Coordinates of C-alpha atoms and ligand atoms in Angstrom, one line a residue:
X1 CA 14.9 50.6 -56.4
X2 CA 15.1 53.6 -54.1
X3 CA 15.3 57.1 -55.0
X4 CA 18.2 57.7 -52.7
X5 CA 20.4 55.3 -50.9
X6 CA 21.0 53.8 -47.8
X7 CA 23.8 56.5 -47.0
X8 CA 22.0 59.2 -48.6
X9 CA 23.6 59.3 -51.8
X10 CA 21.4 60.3 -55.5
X11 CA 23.0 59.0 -58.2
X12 CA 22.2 59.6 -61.9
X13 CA 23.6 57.7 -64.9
X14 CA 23.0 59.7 -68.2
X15 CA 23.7 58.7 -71.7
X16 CA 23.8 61.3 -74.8
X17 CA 23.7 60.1 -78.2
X18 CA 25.7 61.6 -80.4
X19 CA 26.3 65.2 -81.8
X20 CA 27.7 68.4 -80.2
X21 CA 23.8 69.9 -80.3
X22 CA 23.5 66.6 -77.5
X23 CA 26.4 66.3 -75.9
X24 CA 26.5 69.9 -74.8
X25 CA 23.3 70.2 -72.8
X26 CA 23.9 66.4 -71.6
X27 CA 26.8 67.9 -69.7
X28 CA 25.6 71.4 -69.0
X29 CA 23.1 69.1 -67.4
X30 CA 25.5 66.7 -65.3
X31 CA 27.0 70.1 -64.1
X32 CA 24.0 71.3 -62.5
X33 CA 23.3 67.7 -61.1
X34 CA 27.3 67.7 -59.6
X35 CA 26.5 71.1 -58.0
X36 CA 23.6 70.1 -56.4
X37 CA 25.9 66.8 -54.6
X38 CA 24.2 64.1 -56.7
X39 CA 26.7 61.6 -58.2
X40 CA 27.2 61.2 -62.0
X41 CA 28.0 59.0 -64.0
X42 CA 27.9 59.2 -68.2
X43 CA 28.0 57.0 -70.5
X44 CA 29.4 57.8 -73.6
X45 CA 29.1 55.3 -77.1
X46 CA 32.6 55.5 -78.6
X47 CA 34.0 56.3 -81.2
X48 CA 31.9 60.0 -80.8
X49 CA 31.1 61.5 -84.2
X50 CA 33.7 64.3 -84.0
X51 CA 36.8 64.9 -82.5
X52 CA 34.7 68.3 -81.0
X53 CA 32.8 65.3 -79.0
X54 CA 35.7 63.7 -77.7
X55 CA 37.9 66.6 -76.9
X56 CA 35.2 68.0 -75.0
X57 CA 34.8 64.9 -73.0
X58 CA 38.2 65.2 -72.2
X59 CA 37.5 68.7 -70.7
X60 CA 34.7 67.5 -68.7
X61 CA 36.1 64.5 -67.6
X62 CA 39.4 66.4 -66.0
X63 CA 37.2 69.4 -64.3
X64 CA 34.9 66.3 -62.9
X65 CA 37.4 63.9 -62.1
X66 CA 34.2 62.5 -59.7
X67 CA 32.4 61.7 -62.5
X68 CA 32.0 57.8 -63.4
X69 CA 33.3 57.6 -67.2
X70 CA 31.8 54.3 -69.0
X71 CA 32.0 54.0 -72.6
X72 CA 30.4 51.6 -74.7
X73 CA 31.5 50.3 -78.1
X74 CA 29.5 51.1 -81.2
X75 CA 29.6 48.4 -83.1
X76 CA 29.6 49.4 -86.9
X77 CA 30.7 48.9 -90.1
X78 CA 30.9 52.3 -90.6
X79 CA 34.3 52.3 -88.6
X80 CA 36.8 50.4 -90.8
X81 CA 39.3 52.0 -90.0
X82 CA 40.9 53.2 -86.5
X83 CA 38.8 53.3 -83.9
X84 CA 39.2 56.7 -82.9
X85 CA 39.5 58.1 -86.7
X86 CA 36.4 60.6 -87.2
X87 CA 34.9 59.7 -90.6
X88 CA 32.0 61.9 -91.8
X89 CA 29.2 59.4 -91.3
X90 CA 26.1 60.3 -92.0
X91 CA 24.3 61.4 -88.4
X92 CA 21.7 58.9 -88.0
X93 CA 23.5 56.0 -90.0
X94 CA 25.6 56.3 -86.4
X95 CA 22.7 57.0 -84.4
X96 CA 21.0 54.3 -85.0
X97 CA 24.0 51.8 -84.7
X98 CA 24.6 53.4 -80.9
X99 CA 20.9 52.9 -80.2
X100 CA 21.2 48.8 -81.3
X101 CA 24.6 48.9 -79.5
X102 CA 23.2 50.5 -76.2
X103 CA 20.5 48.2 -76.1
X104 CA 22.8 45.1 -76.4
X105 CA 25.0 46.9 -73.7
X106 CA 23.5 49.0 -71.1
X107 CA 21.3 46.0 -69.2
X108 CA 24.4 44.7 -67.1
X109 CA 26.0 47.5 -67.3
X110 CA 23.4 49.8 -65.6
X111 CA 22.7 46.5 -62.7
X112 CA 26.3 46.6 -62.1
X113 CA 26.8 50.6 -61.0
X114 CA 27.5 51.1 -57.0
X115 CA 26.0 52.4 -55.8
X116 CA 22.3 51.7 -57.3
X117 CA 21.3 54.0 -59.6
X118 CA 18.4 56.9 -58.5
X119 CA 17.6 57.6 -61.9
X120 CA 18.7 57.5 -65.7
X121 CA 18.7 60.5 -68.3
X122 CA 17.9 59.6 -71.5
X123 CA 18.2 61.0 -74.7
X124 CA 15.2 61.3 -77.1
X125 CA 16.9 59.9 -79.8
X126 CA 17.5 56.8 -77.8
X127 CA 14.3 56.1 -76.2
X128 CA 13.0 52.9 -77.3
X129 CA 16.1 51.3 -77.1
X130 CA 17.0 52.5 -73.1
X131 CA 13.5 52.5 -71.8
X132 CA 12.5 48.3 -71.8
X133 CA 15.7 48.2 -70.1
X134 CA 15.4 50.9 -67.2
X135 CA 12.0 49.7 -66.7
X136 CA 13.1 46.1 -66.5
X137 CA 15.4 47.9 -63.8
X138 CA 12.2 49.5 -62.3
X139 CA 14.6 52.8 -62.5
X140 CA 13.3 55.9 -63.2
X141 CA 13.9 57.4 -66.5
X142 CA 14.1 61.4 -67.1
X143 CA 14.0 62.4 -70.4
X144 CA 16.2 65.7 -72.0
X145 CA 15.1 66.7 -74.7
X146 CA 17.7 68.6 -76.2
X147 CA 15.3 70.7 -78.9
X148 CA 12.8 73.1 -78.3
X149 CA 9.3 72.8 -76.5
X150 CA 8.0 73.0 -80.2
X151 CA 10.1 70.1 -81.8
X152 CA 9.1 68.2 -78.7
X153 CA 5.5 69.0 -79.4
X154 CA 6.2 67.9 -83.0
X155 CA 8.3 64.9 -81.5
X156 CA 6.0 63.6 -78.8
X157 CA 2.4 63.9 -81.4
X158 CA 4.3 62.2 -84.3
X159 CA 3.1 58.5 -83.6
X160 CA -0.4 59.7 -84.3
X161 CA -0.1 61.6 -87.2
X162 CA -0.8 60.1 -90.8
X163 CA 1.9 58.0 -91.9
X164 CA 2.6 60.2 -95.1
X165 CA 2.7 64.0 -94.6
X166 CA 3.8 64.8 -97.7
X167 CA -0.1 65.3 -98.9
X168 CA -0.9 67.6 -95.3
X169 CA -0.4 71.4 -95.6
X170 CA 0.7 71.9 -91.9
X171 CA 0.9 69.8 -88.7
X172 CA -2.4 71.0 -86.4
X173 CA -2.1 70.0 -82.9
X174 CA -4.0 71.4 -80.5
X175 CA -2.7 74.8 -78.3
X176 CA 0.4 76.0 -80.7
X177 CA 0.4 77.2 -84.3
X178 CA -0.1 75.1 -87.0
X179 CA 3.6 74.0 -88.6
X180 CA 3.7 74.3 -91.9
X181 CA 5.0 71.2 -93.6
X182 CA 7.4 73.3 -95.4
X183 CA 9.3 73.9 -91.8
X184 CA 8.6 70.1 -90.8
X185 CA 12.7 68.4 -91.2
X186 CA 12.6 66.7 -94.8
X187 CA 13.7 63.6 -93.0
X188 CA 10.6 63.5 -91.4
X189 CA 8.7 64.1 -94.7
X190 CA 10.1 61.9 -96.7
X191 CA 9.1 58.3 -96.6
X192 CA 11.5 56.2 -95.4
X193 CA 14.2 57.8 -93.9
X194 CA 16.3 56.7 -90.6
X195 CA 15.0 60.0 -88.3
X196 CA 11.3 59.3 -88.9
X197 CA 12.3 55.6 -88.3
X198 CA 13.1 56.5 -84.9
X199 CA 11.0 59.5 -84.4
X200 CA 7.6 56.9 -84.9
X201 CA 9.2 54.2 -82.7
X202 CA 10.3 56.9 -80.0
X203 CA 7.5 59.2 -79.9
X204 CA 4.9 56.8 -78.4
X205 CA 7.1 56.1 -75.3
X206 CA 7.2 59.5 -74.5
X207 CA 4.1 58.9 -72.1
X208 CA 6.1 56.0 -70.1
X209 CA 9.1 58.0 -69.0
X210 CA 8.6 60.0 -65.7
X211 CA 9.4 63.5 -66.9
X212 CA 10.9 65.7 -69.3
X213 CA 13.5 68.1 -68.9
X214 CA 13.7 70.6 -71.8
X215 CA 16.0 73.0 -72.4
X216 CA 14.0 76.0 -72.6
X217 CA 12.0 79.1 -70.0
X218 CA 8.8 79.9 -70.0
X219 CA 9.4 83.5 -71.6
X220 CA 10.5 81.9 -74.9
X221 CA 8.2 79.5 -75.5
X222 CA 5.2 80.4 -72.9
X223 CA 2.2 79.3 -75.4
X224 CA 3.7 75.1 -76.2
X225 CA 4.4 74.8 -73.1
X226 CA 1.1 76.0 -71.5
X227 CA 0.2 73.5 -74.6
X228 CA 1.7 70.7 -73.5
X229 CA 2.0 71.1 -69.9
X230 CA -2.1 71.4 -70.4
X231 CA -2.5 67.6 -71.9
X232 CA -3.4 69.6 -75.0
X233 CA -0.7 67.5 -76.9
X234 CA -1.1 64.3 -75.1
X235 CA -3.8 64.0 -72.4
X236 CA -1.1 60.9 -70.8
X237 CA 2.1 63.6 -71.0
X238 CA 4.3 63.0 -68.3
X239 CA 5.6 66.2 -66.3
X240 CA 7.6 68.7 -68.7
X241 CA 10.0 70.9 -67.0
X242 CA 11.3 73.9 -68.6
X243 CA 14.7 73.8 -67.1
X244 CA 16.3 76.4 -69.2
X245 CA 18.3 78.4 -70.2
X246 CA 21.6 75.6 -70.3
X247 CA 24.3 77.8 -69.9
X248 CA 28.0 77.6 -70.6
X249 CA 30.1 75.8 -68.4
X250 CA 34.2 76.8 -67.7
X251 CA 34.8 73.3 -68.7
X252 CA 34.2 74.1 -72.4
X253 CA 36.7 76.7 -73.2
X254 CA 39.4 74.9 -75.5
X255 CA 43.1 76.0 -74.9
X256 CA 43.6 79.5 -75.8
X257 CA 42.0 79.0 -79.2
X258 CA 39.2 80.5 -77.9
X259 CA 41.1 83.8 -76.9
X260 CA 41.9 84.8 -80.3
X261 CA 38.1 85.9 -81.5
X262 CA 37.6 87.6 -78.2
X263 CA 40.6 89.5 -78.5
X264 CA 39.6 90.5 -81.7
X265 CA 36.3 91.5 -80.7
X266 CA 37.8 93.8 -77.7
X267 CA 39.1 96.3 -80.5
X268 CA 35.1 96.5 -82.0
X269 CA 32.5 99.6 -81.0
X270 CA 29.8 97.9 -78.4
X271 CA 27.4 96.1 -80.2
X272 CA 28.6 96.7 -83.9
X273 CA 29.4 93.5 -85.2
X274 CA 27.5 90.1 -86.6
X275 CA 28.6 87.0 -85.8
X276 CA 27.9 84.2 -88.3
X277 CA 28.2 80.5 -87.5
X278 CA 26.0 77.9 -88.7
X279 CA 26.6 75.0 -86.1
X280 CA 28.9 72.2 -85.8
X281 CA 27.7 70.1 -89.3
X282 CA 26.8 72.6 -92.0
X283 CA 29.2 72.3 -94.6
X284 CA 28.7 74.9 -97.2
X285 CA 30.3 74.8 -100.7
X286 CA 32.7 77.2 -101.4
X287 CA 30.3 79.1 -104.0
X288 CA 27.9 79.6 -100.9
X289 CA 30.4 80.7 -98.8
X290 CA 32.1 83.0 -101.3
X291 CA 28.2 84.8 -101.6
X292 CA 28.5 84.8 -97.3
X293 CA 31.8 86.6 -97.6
X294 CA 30.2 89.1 -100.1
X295 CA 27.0 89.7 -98.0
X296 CA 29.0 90.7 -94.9
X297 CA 31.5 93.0 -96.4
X298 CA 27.6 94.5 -98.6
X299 CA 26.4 94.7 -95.1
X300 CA 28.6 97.6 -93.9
X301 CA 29.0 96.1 -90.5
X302 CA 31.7 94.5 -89.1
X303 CA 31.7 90.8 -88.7
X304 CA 32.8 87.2 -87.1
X305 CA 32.5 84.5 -89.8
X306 CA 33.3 80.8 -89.0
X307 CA 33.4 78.8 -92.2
X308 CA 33.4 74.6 -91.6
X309 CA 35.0 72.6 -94.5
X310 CA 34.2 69.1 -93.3
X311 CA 37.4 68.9 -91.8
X312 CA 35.9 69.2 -88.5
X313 CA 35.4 65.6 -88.3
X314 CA 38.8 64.5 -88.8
X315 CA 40.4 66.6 -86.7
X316 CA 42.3 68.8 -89.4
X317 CA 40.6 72.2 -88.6
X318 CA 43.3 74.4 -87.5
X319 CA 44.8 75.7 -90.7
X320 CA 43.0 79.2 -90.4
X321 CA 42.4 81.2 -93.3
X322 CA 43.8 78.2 -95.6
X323 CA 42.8 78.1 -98.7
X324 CA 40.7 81.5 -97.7
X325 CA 42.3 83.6 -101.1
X326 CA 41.9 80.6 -103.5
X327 CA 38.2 80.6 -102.5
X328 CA 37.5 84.4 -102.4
X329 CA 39.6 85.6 -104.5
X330 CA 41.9 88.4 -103.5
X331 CA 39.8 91.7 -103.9
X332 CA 37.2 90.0 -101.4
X333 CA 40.0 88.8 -99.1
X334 CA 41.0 92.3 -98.6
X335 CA 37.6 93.7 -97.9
X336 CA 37.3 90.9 -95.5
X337 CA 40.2 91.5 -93.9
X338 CA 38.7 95.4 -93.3
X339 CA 36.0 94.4 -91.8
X340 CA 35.9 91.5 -90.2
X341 CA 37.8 88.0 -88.9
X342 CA 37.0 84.4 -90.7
X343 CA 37.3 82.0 -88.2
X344 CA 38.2 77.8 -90.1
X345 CA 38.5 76.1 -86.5
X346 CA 36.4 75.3 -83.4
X347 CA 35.0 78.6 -81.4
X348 CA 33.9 79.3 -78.0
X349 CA 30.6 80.3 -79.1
X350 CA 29.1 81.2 -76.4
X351 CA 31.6 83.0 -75.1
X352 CA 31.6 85.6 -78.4
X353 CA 27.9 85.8 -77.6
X354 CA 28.3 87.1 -74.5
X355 CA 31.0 90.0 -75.8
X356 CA 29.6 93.3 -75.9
X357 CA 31.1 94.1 -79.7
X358 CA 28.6 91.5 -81.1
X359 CA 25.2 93.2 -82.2
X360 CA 23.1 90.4 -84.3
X361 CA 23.7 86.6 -85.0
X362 CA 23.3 84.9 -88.6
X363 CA 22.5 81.8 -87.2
X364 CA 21.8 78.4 -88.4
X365 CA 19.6 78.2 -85.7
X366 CA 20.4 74.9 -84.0
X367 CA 18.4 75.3 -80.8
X368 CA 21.7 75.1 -78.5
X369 CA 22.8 78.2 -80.3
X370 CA 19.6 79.9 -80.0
X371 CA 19.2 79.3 -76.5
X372 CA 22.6 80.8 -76.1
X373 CA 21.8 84.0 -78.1
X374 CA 18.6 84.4 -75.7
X375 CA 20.8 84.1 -72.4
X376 CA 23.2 86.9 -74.4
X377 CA 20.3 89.0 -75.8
X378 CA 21.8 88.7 -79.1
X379 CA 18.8 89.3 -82.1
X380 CA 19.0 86.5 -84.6
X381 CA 18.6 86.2 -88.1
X382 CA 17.7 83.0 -88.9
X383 CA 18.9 80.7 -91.6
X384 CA 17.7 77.7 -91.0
X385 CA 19.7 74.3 -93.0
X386 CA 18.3 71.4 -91.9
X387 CA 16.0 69.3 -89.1
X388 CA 14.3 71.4 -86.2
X389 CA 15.9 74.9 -87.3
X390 CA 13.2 75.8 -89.4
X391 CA 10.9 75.7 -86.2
X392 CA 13.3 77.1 -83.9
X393 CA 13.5 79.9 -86.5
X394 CA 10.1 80.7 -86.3
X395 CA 10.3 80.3 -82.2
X396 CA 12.5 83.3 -82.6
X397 CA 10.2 85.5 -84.7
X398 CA 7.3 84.8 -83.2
X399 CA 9.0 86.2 -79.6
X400 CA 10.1 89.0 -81.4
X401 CA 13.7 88.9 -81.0
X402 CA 14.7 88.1 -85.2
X403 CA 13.4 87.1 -88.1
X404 CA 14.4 84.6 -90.6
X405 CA 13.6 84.6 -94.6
X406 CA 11.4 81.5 -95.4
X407 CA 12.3 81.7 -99.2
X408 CA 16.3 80.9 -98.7
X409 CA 15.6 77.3 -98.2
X410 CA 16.9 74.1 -97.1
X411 CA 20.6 73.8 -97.0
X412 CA 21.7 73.7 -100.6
X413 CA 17.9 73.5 -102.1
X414 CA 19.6 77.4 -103.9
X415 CA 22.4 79.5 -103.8
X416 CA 21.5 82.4 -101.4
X417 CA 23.3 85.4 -102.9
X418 CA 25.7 88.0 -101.1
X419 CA 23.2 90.4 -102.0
X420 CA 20.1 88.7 -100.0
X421 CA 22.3 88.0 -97.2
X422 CA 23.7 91.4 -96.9
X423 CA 20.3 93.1 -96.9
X424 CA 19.2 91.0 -94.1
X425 CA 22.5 91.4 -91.8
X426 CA 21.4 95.5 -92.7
X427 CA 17.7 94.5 -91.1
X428 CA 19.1 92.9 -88.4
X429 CA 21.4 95.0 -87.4
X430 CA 19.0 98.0 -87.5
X431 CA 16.1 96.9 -85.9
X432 CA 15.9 98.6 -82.5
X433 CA 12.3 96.4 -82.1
X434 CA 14.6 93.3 -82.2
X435 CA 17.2 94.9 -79.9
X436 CA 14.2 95.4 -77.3
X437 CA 12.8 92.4 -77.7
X438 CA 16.3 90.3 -77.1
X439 CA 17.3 92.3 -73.9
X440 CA 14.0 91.4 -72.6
X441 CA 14.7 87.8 -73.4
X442 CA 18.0 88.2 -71.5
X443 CA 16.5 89.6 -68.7
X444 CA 13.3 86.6 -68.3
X445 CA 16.6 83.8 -68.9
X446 CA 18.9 85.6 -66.1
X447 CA 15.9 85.8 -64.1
X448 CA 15.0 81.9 -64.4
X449 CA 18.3 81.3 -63.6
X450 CA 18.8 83.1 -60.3
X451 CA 15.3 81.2 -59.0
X452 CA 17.3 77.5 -60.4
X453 CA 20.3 77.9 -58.3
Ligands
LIG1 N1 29.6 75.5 -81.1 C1 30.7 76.2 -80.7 N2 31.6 76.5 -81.6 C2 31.4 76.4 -83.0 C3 30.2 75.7 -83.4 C4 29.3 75.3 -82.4 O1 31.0 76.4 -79.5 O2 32.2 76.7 -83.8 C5 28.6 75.1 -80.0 C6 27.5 76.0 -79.9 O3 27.8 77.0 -78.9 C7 26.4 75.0 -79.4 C8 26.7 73.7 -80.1 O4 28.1 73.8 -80.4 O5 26.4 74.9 -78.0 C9 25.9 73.5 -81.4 O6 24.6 73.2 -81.1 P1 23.4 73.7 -82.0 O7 22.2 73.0 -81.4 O8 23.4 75.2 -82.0 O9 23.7 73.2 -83.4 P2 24.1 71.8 -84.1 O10 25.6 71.9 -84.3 O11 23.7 70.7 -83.2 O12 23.4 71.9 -85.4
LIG2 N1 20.3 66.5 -86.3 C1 19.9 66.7 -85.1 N2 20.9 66.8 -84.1 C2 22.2 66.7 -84.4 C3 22.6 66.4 -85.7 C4 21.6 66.3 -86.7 O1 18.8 66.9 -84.8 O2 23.0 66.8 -83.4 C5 19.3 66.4 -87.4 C6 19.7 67.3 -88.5 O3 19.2 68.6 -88.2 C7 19.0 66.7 -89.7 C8 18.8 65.3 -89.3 O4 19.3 65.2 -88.0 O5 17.7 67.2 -89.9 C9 19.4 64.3 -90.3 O6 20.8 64.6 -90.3 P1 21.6 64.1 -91.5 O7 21.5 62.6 -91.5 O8 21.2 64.8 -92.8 O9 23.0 64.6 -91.0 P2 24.3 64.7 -91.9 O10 24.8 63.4 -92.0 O11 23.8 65.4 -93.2 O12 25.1 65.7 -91.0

């Protein structure tokens, strides 16, 4: 199979797995590829997790009308009921269904596309399961790996690491700092879980795919990917391209829900408020988020706090502020309401980022949202839940820009109080180091940028 075809045409067919933290730079991705005249087509497994997935989708699919749509069934148990009702499944329960259903159904459907594929994007959670197919197709397969240059270091050495880690006190590999096994994703510590399942039988295929496209710039992670760019990881490692930062496309702005936080943030002083949201899946309990509310109005500074109930997945998230009093109580509710705006639904997140009120970020740290905060120059304080975020914590901290607090935890291991969280909103907000430090950030991702277009 050619590269380009007879009348000149590229043509790419991509496949995210599942997940707003893949979907997003999958078609952030497909964007750059339409502006650059290669033709697209993505293939989506349906039913998505969330209706977040599907609705944005929806968006992309109507700004891209040229884009080849093909969905593929998941076939699962796990959907009793309506097909398009968005349970909360646990993430890779349905990731591994879409990786046995993609490998049942992409062979034909990938011989069938006109005209002939160019090359296939895969996603690194689906590896094993696409690869023995596009290379049965002799077609060229690009992985994106949607994580950081450090996960992927983490990702593409598992295979040869002991099978139990639990006994280790840090990953070594060779050229980046050792991770401490306290920041490695439990899933990957513990013994039997689904992630490590498909982390052991992905990560050795990494040296058959023809390159890697990874969603990050050399001035935030310059010493992995010297590392790995080196053969220091893997002496076999394909070509990894730093082909970051993944920037927010028109397409994702929702309605005019996303108006209301901006609007909100044009009455605010320049740079005087923290933003706090913690990704599309952390669902705190209401004690943690009572101790949130607390730290924010403790910190003295102004704030943007979007609380997720779980609701997300089925599509019931509009009721804003519902249920806000019975939770806080009134006397916070009214301190709240002095200083800040709770947000219960869907934001444009990147699109607060970029607003000049905003001064620091409580983030979660899901590596989409920290890649955004660098483009924006945001500092971050870290608190890492669950998975990479740990690591991509630390990725932030070691480049100066934030600093996370390695004693909070896993995502409900304790109850971080209102009295922690305010003092660190108070260091991040008045570190002028971290302020430095971000704007330089901003300035190496804008000036990546202008040399990708
Ligand atoms: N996001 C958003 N609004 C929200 C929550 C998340 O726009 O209320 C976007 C965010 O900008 C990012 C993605 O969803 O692009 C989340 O990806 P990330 O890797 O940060 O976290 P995950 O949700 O995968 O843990
Ligand atoms: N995860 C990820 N990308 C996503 C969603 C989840 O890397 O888009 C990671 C997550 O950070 C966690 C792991 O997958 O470490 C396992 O997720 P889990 O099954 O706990 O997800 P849940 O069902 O609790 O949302």
């Amino acid at each position: 199979m050619t590269m380009i075809d007879d009348n000149g045409v590229v043509h790419v067919a991509m496949l995210p797995s599942a997940g707003m933290g893949h979907l997003t730079p999958f078609l952030r991705l497909a964007t750059f590829f339409l502006s650059h005249n290669i033709k697209v087509t993505l293939i989506t497994p349906r039913p998505t997790l969330s209706l977040s997935e599907s609705q944005l989708l929806s968006r992309f699919h109507s700004s891209f009308p040229q884009v080849d749509q093909i969905n593929f069934k998941v076939e699962s148990s796990l959907f009793t009921q309506s097909p398009n009702s968005h349970m909360p499944i646990p993430y890779f329960q349905m990731i591994d269904h879409i990786r046995t259903s993609a490998a049942k159904a992409l062979s034909p459907l990938l011989s069938s596309l006109s005209p002939p594929l160019s090359f296939f994007v895969s996603d690194y959670f689906m590896l094993s399961s696409v690869l023995p197919i596009t290379q049965s197709l002799s077609l060229p397969n690009y992985l994106l790996f949607t994580a950081s240059a450090s996960f992927f270091a983490l990702y593409s050495y598992f295979s040869t690491l002991p099978s139990s880690l639990s006994e280790l006190e840090a990953v070594e590999i060779q050229g980046i700092p050792p991770i401490p096994i306290s920041s490695i994703p439990p899933d990957l510590v513990a013994p039997n879980s689904i992630f490590k399942k498909v982390f052991i039988e992905d990560s050795s295929q990494v040296i058959k795919v023809d390159g890697i496209f990874i969603n990050t710039f050399e001035a935030l992670e310059p010493e992995v990917l010297e590392a790995v760019n080196a053969g220091k990881v893997l002496t076999a490692m394909p070509p990894v391209l730093p082909f970051g930062p993944f920037v927010p496309c028109e397409f994702e702005k929702e309605g005019d829900q996303w108006i209301k936080p901006l609007k909100w943030l044009d009455d605010q002083p320049r740079g005087s408020v923290v933003f706090a949201n913690f990704g599309t899946h952390t669902e705190f309990g209401w004690d943690q988020i009572r101790e949130i509310a607390d730290g924010l109005v403790k910190s003295g500074s102004r704030f943007l706090l979007v609380v997720k109930d779980g609701k997300y997945f089925n599509g019931d998230d509009k009721n804003e502020e519902v249920g806000l009093e019975e939770v806080l109580g009134h006397e916070l509710v009214d301190k709240v309401r002095d200083k800040g705006l709770v947000m219960k639904e869907w934001v444009y997140q990147s699109g607060i980022l970029s607003h000049e009120a905003i001064g620091g970020f409580l983030s979660h740290c899901g590596w989409n949202s920290i890649v955004e905060a660098a483009w924006n120059g945001v500092p971050i304080f870290g608190w890492p839940q669950r998975g990479d975020q740990k690591m991509n914590a630390e990725v932030v901290k070691m480049s100066g820009w934030g600093t996370w607090n390695k004693n909070w935890g896993w995502i409900g291991e304790r109850l971080v109080t209102g009295e922690e969280i305010g003092d660190a909103i108070k260091v991040l907000m008045n570190n002028e180091s971290f302020k430095i430090r971000a704007s330089k950030i901003k300035e190496a991702a804008r000036k990546v940028m202008t040399l990708m277009v």
